[in-house]
Amino acid sequence: EAIEHYARAAGSEAISVRLTSGFVHDLDAMLARATASTTLVYICNPNNPTATLTPRKDVENFITKLPASTFVIIDEAYHHYAGQSGMYASFIDRPLDDERVIVARTFSKVYGLAGLRLGYAVTSPKIIERMRKFAIEDNINAIVTQAAGAALEDTDAIDAFIQRNTDDRQEFFNQAMARALK
């Protein structure tokens, strides 16, 4: 995963924890691996590539058990695809309550701007200031900025894309069930 690459590039050790047999984050195993020196925990929710969802209440409980000095990145690159699941709730509001939480999102998926490598983080102002020290000067050019602005303004296209994805996913499951695939 890219997060492991970035950890090593920063001189940190990346510790991976396997998913459960149901392909969801094993929060208990992650907690068991966390120590007082753990600086960051990464959770992709909805998960890639399994598309599984970890309920917000479970992640909330997990965060409360981590050392107070441990940051948590919640990668919500696929949040548009979670649908209206009772299991899923975004963490986009959580940094207001806990400055250790960083929510990461991207323009690569539903906005269709993968080649432009643009994303953003939502966290406390204090953490944003710390993160800016690592940003490359002028790392976002004018073309990328214009494309992102246009993508954000075209809400009808985004809504249609999300609906088409939802419909296609349901059709896939319907066809799989009709053929008795598991």
XYZ file of C-alpha atoms in Angstrom:
182
model
C 0.000 0.000 0.000
C 1.062 3.575 -0.577
C 0.825 4.380 3.127
C 3.529 1.770 3.837
C 5.753 3.303 1.169
C 5.329 6.778 2.662
C 6.005 5.496 6.176
C 9.279 3.911 5.085
C 10.261 7.040 3.134
C 9.753 9.038 6.340
C 11.998 6.631 8.227
C 9.145 4.985 10.091
C 8.272 1.338 10.493
C 4.991 0.243 8.919
C 3.209 -2.546 10.772
C 0.444 -4.265 8.838
C -2.445 -6.075 10.470
C -4.436 -8.620 8.486
C -8.122 -8.167 7.916
C -10.562 -10.500 9.638
C -11.954 -13.550 7.838
C -14.865 -11.287 6.877
C -12.372 -8.920 5.205
C -12.931 -6.053 7.652
C -10.411 -4.192 9.789
C -9.364 -6.252 12.785
C -9.496 -3.402 15.264
C -8.664 -5.669 18.208
C -5.506 -6.897 16.472
C -4.615 -3.333 15.500
C -5.035 -2.224 19.098
C -2.885 -5.117 20.298
C -0.093 -3.973 17.958
C -0.303 -0.316 19.010
C 2.227 0.787 21.606
C 3.036 4.038 23.367
C 5.452 4.792 20.515
C 2.863 4.246 17.758
C 2.542 7.613 16.061
C -0.065 6.842 13.414
C -2.793 4.322 12.650
C -4.258 4.166 9.136
C -7.800 2.965 8.472
C -9.267 2.857 4.971
C -13.055 3.030 5.374
C -14.733 2.000 3.122
C -11.858 -0.385 2.650
C -9.986 -0.826 -0.591
C -9.952 -3.346 -2.198
C -12.557 -5.295 -0.182
C -15.260 -2.584 -0.163
C -16.092 -3.607 3.398
C -17.323 -1.080 5.920
C -16.218 -0.746 9.509
C -19.010 0.783 11.600
C -18.221 4.242 12.918
C -19.071 3.230 16.488
C -16.427 0.492 16.311
C -13.794 2.893 15.007
C -14.804 5.499 17.614
C -14.358 2.918 20.369
C -11.006 1.885 18.882
C -9.741 5.477 18.845
C -10.567 5.962 22.520
C -8.334 2.995 23.406
C -5.274 4.222 21.499
C -2.448 6.076 23.231
C -3.233 9.801 23.489
C -0.240 10.599 21.260
C -1.360 8.356 18.377
C -2.870 9.993 15.301
C -5.489 8.232 13.179
C -5.827 8.755 9.436
C -9.203 7.667 8.161
C -8.954 7.323 4.401
C -12.391 8.024 2.951
C -11.397 7.852 -0.718
C -14.395 5.609 -1.391
C -16.964 7.297 0.855
C -19.177 8.152 -2.121
C -19.572 4.433 -2.787
C -20.745 3.478 0.706
C -24.342 4.211 -0.205
C -27.058 4.542 2.376
C -25.684 1.850 4.641
C -26.662 1.937 8.282
C -23.158 0.629 9.009
C -21.259 3.498 7.469
C -20.954 7.051 8.672
C -18.252 9.423 7.542
C -15.732 10.798 10.005
C -15.604 14.169 8.252
C -16.952 15.837 11.410
C -14.685 13.952 13.857
C -11.598 16.220 13.707
C -13.708 18.847 15.472
C -13.843 16.579 18.531
C -10.356 15.068 18.457
C -7.332 16.695 16.844
C -5.655 13.289 16.502
C -8.122 12.362 13.747
C -7.255 13.195 10.150
C -9.801 12.438 7.422
C -8.268 12.024 3.961
C -10.236 12.250 0.737
C -9.376 12.347 -2.928
C -10.556 13.713 -6.240
C -9.327 10.513 -7.923
C -12.433 8.369 -7.591
C -15.927 9.748 -8.101
C -14.636 13.047 -9.473
C -12.612 11.227 -12.142
C -9.395 13.184 -11.618
C -7.044 10.295 -10.823
C -4.208 11.490 -13.013
C -4.092 14.852 -11.277
C -3.171 13.352 -7.884
C -5.274 15.750 -5.826
C -6.671 15.084 -2.399
C -7.315 16.852 0.838
C -7.259 16.344 4.568
C -9.737 17.505 7.168
C -8.233 17.903 10.614
C -7.652 20.495 13.288
C -5.967 23.790 12.352
C -3.055 22.877 14.631
C -2.396 19.651 12.720
C -2.813 21.367 9.346
C -0.036 23.765 10.354
C 2.212 20.822 11.251
C 1.405 19.132 7.931
C 2.249 22.264 5.928
C 5.877 21.897 6.968
C 6.018 18.788 4.777
C 4.169 20.201 1.772
C 6.078 21.011 -1.365
C 5.906 24.677 -2.299
C 3.371 25.216 -5.093
C 2.486 21.517 -5.136
C -0.895 22.139 -6.775
C -0.870 23.866 -10.137
C -3.572 26.081 -11.651
C -4.894 23.387 -14.002
C -5.465 20.972 -11.117
C -7.167 23.710 -9.103
C -9.481 24.564 -12.009
C -10.346 20.908 -12.618
C -11.156 20.346 -8.943
C -13.352 23.442 -8.848
C -15.251 22.330 -11.940
C -15.712 18.836 -10.499
C -17.097 20.206 -7.239
C -19.532 22.467 -9.078
C -20.926 19.692 -11.294
C -23.033 18.082 -8.580
C -25.543 16.669 -11.081
C -22.818 14.677 -12.838
C -21.458 13.401 -9.520
C -24.920 12.388 -8.321
C -25.569 10.602 -11.637
C -22.219 8.804 -11.422
C -22.912 7.647 -7.868
C -26.395 6.448 -8.852
C -25.043 4.606 -11.895
C -22.432 2.924 -9.705
C -25.113 1.942 -7.166
C -27.330 0.542 -9.928
C -24.448 -1.371 -11.527
C -23.420 -2.841 -8.176
C -26.980 -4.011 -7.537
C -27.212 -5.506 -11.020
C -23.942 -7.349 -10.441
C -25.315 -8.856 -7.228
C -28.625 -9.698 -8.922
C -26.798 -11.531 -11.711
C -24.518 -13.315 -9.244
C -27.511 -14.483 -7.205
C -29.366 -15.595 -10.343
C -26.385 -17.760 -11.218
C -25.988 -18.977 -7.633
C -22.537 -17.426 -7.352
C -21.185 -16.726 -3.898
